[in-house]
Every structure is written in structure tokens, then in C-alpha cells.
């Protein structure tokens, strides 16, 4: 982990040309992160859910890390993809995730947020 340093230059008085340099280590800034579990629902029971998972995981962005996934029975033989991700709050929002996933409209009907927890 890199440590940020600030440099302060202090002059002893206005007539001296020498300067005293003080290096001040600062606390590294904490990055706010959230763990999100998404329910990705297909159009029907004939949708290839392995392909849906590949499509979802193909979404890449700075501050987005995909985690574990599983198929959960929904109704009438349809299974939904339940997938988790960790996002940096300042970089990735839920709107971005929902819009990016539902852009695969031939395979995905809707996306719901099943859980949202601050890390």
C-alpha cells in the first residue's frame, strides 16, 4: 500500500535563503466499498444461463469486482442468476450495473438488487 506524503516548506525568516523541509506522512484515504448481490432474470426457461453469466461478467469497469454466483430456481423451470460484486462507491453505482446488464435484452428480462451492504 502506498503512503501519501505532503511536503511543507518553512522559511525561518524572510532574510534567510535556506528552507527547512518537513515531510508529513498522511493516513491513506479509505475507499468506501459495497457488496451487492444481484438477481438476473432471463426471459424463459430456454435461456442459456451459462451464457448469461458470461455476459454479466464481461462488464468491466474501474472499481468493479465480480464475485460468486449461483443459479436459483424461480418458477416454472426458470432459474435466475444470483451474482455478487464488490464496487467502489465513488466509481460504480447501481444504475450503471442495472443498465449495463439489461443492455443484453435478448437474454435478460430484468435485474433486481437482492442485497446491498457497505463493506
PDB file of C-alpha atoms in Angstrom:
ATOM      1  CA  UNK A   1       0.000   0.000   0.000  1.00  0.00           C
ATOM      2  CA  UNK A   2       1.412   3.367  -0.973  1.00  0.00           C
ATOM      3  CA  UNK A   3       1.652   6.106   1.630  1.00  0.00           C
ATOM      4  CA  UNK A   4       0.824   9.640   0.624  1.00  0.00           C
ATOM      5  CA  UNK A   5       3.232  12.333   1.734  1.00  0.00           C
ATOM      6  CA  UNK A   6       2.723  16.051   1.845  1.00  0.00           C
ATOM      7  CA  UNK A   7       5.698  18.350   1.751  1.00  0.00           C
ATOM      8  CA  UNK A   8       5.707  21.589   3.721  1.00  0.00           C
ATOM      9  CA  UNK A   9       8.399  24.208   3.162  1.00  0.00           C
ATOM     10  CA  UNK A  10       9.017  26.561   6.064  1.00  0.00           C
ATOM     11  CA  UNK A  11      11.261  29.640   5.841  1.00  0.00           C
ATOM     12  CA  UNK A  12      12.989  30.602   9.066  1.00  0.00           C
ATOM     13  CA  UNK A  13      12.701  34.279   8.264  1.00  0.00           C
ATOM     14  CA  UNK A  14      12.395  36.415   5.187  1.00  0.00           C
ATOM     15  CA  UNK A  15      16.115  37.295   5.026  1.00  0.00           C
ATOM     16  CA  UNK A  16      17.493  33.744   5.015  1.00  0.00           C
ATOM     17  CA  UNK A  17      17.648  31.855   1.744  1.00  0.00           C
ATOM     18  CA  UNK A  18      17.662  28.393   3.321  1.00  0.00           C
ATOM     19  CA  UNK A  19      14.471  26.475   3.874  1.00  0.00           C
ATOM     20  CA  UNK A  20      13.501  23.675   6.210  1.00  0.00           C
ATOM     21  CA  UNK A  21      11.589  20.832   4.547  1.00  0.00           C
ATOM     22  CA  UNK A  22       9.247  18.729   6.635  1.00  0.00           C
ATOM     23  CA  UNK A  23       7.752  15.540   5.217  1.00  0.00           C
ATOM     24  CA  UNK A  24       4.432  14.691   6.812  1.00  0.00           C
ATOM     25  CA  UNK A  25       3.072  11.154   6.294  1.00  0.00           C
ATOM     26  CA  UNK A  26      -0.697  11.183   5.960  1.00  0.00           C
ATOM     27  CA  UNK A  27      -3.150   8.425   6.688  1.00  0.00           C
ATOM     28  CA  UNK A  28      -4.105   6.631   3.484  1.00  0.00           C
ATOM     29  CA  UNK A  29      -7.598   7.555   2.364  1.00  0.00           C
ATOM     30  CA  UNK A  30     -10.207   4.873   2.985  1.00  0.00           C
ATOM     31  CA  UNK A  31     -12.129   3.784  -0.073  1.00  0.00           C
ATOM     32  CA  UNK A  32     -15.847   3.236   0.531  1.00  0.00           C
ATOM     33  CA  UNK A  33     -16.948  -0.109  -0.912  1.00  0.00           C
ATOM     34  CA  UNK A  34     -20.209  -2.014  -1.090  1.00  0.00           C
ATOM     35  CA  UNK A  35     -21.084  -5.668  -1.590  1.00  0.00           C
ATOM     36  CA  UNK A  36     -24.068  -6.051  -3.920  1.00  0.00           C
ATOM     37  CA  UNK A  37     -25.994  -9.225  -4.734  1.00  0.00           C
ATOM     38  CA  UNK A  38     -27.950  -9.026  -7.989  1.00  0.00           C
ATOM     39  CA  UNK A  39     -30.778 -11.241  -9.227  1.00  0.00           C
ATOM     40  CA  UNK A  40     -30.576 -11.511 -13.021  1.00  0.00           C
ATOM     41  CA  UNK A  41     -33.791 -12.900 -14.525  1.00  0.00           C
ATOM     42  CA  UNK A  42     -33.993 -14.419 -18.015  1.00  0.00           C
ATOM     43  CA  UNK A  43     -36.943 -14.283 -20.401  1.00  0.00           C
ATOM     44  CA  UNK A  44     -37.749 -18.008 -20.281  1.00  0.00           C
ATOM     45  CA  UNK A  45     -36.552 -21.467 -19.302  1.00  0.00           C
ATOM     46  CA  UNK A  46     -34.734 -21.930 -22.640  1.00  0.00           C
ATOM     47  CA  UNK A  47     -32.248 -19.130 -21.956  1.00  0.00           C
ATOM     48  CA  UNK A  48     -28.685 -20.413 -21.630  1.00  0.00           C
ATOM     49  CA  UNK A  49     -27.788 -19.239 -18.115  1.00  0.00           C
ATOM     50  CA  UNK A  50     -24.090 -20.053 -18.563  1.00  0.00           C
ATOM     51  CA  UNK A  51     -24.092 -17.575 -21.455  1.00  0.00           C
ATOM     52  CA  UNK A  52     -25.961 -15.026 -19.309  1.00  0.00           C
ATOM     53  CA  UNK A  53     -23.293 -15.334 -16.617  1.00  0.00           C
ATOM     54  CA  UNK A  54     -20.535 -14.820 -19.218  1.00  0.00           C
ATOM     55  CA  UNK A  55     -22.336 -11.706 -20.469  1.00  0.00           C
ATOM     56  CA  UNK A  56     -22.684 -10.261 -16.971  1.00  0.00           C
ATOM     57  CA  UNK A  57     -19.053 -10.980 -16.104  1.00  0.00           C
ATOM     58  CA  UNK A  58     -17.960  -9.372 -19.382  1.00  0.00           C
ATOM     59  CA  UNK A  59     -18.954  -5.999 -17.915  1.00  0.00           C
ATOM     60  CA  UNK A  60     -15.710  -4.434 -16.750  1.00  0.00           C
ATOM     61  CA  UNK A  61     -15.160  -1.097 -15.075  1.00  0.00           C
ATOM     62  CA  UNK A  62     -12.697   0.511 -12.713  1.00  0.00           C
ATOM     63  CA  UNK A  63     -13.945  -0.185  -9.188  1.00  0.00           C
ATOM     64  CA  UNK A  64     -15.986  -3.298 -10.087  1.00  0.00           C
ATOM     65  CA  UNK A  65     -15.062  -6.826  -8.997  1.00  0.00           C
ATOM     66  CA  UNK A  66     -17.364  -9.776  -9.728  1.00  0.00           C
ATOM     67  CA  UNK A  67     -17.692 -12.489  -7.087  1.00  0.00           C
ATOM     68  CA  UNK A  68     -19.531 -15.766  -6.596  1.00  0.00           C
ATOM     69  CA  UNK A  69     -22.659 -16.737  -8.477  1.00  0.00           C
ATOM     70  CA  UNK A  70     -25.291 -19.441  -8.388  1.00  0.00           C
ATOM     71  CA  UNK A  71     -28.492 -20.418 -10.166  1.00  0.00           C
ATOM     72  CA  UNK A  72     -31.631 -20.181  -8.043  1.00  0.00           C
ATOM     73  CA  UNK A  73     -34.984 -21.757  -9.058  1.00  0.00           C
ATOM     74  CA  UNK A  74     -37.565 -19.079  -9.799  1.00  0.00           C
ATOM     75  CA  UNK A  75     -40.752 -20.611 -11.240  1.00  0.00           C
ATOM     76  CA  UNK A  76     -41.925 -22.989 -13.979  1.00  0.00           C
ATOM     77  CA  UNK A  77     -38.425 -24.358 -14.571  1.00  0.00           C
ATOM     78  CA  UNK A  78     -36.912 -20.867 -14.905  1.00  0.00           C
ATOM     79  CA  UNK A  79     -33.754 -20.185 -12.927  1.00  0.00           C
ATOM     80  CA  UNK A  80     -32.342 -16.773 -12.084  1.00  0.00           C
ATOM     81  CA  UNK A  81     -28.660 -15.953 -11.829  1.00  0.00           C
ATOM     82  CA  UNK A  82     -27.714 -14.636  -8.417  1.00  0.00           C
ATOM     83  CA  UNK A  83     -24.310 -12.953  -8.632  1.00  0.00           C
ATOM     84  CA  UNK A  84     -22.337 -10.847  -6.174  1.00  0.00           C
ATOM     85  CA  UNK A  85     -19.957  -7.999  -6.795  1.00  0.00           C
ATOM     86  CA  UNK A  86     -17.903  -5.523  -4.807  1.00  0.00           C
ATOM     87  CA  UNK A  87     -17.951  -1.930  -6.021  1.00  0.00           C
ATOM     88  CA  UNK A  88     -16.139   1.246  -5.066  1.00  0.00           C
ATOM     89  CA  UNK A  89     -18.969   3.623  -4.157  1.00  0.00           C
ATOM     90  CA  UNK A  90     -17.397   6.687  -5.815  1.00  0.00           C
ATOM     91  CA  UNK A  91     -16.881   4.896  -9.137  1.00  0.00           C
ATOM     92  CA  UNK A  92     -19.753   2.431  -9.648  1.00  0.00           C
ATOM     93  CA  UNK A  93     -23.446   2.872  -8.911  1.00  0.00           C
ATOM     94  CA  UNK A  94     -26.378   0.505  -9.027  1.00  0.00           C
ATOM     95  CA  UNK A  95     -27.813   2.375 -12.026  1.00  0.00           C
ATOM     96  CA  UNK A  96     -24.658   1.595 -14.013  1.00  0.00           C
ATOM     97  CA  UNK A  97     -24.910  -2.101 -13.100  1.00  0.00           C
ATOM     98  CA  UNK A  98     -28.606  -2.374 -13.953  1.00  0.00           C
ATOM     99  CA  UNK A  99     -28.284  -0.514 -17.273  1.00  0.00           C
ATOM    100  CA  UNK A 100     -25.202  -2.485 -18.310  1.00  0.00           C
ATOM    101  CA  UNK A 101     -26.760  -5.856 -17.524  1.00  0.00           C
ATOM    102  CA  UNK A 102     -30.190  -5.141 -19.046  1.00  0.00           C
ATOM    103  CA  UNK A 103     -28.421  -3.996 -22.233  1.00  0.00           C
ATOM    104  CA  UNK A 104     -28.268  -7.727 -23.059  1.00  0.00           C
ATOM    105  CA  UNK A 105     -32.002  -7.523 -23.723  1.00  0.00           C
ATOM    106  CA  UNK A 106     -32.208 -10.666 -25.882  1.00  0.00           C
ATOM    107  CA  UNK A 107     -31.306 -12.818 -22.872  1.00  0.00           C
ATOM    108  CA  UNK A 108     -32.107 -10.767 -19.766  1.00  0.00           C
ATOM    109  CA  UNK A 109     -35.569  -9.600 -18.758  1.00  0.00           C
ATOM    110  CA  UNK A 110     -34.718  -7.723 -15.560  1.00  0.00           C
ATOM    111  CA  UNK A 111     -32.237  -7.166 -12.748  1.00  0.00           C
ATOM    112  CA  UNK A 112     -33.096  -6.744  -9.083  1.00  0.00           C
ATOM    113  CA  UNK A 113     -30.876  -5.836  -6.153  1.00  0.00           C
ATOM    114  CA  UNK A 114     -31.225  -8.697  -3.679  1.00  0.00           C
ATOM    115  CA  UNK A 115     -28.802  -7.263  -1.098  1.00  0.00           C
ATOM    116  CA  UNK A 116     -26.692  -4.137  -0.662  1.00  0.00           C
ATOM    117  CA  UNK A 117     -24.161  -3.964   2.180  1.00  0.00           C
ATOM    118  CA  UNK A 118     -21.391  -1.475   2.962  1.00  0.00           C
ATOM    119  CA  UNK A 119     -18.011  -3.147   3.391  1.00  0.00           C
TER     120      UNK A 119
END
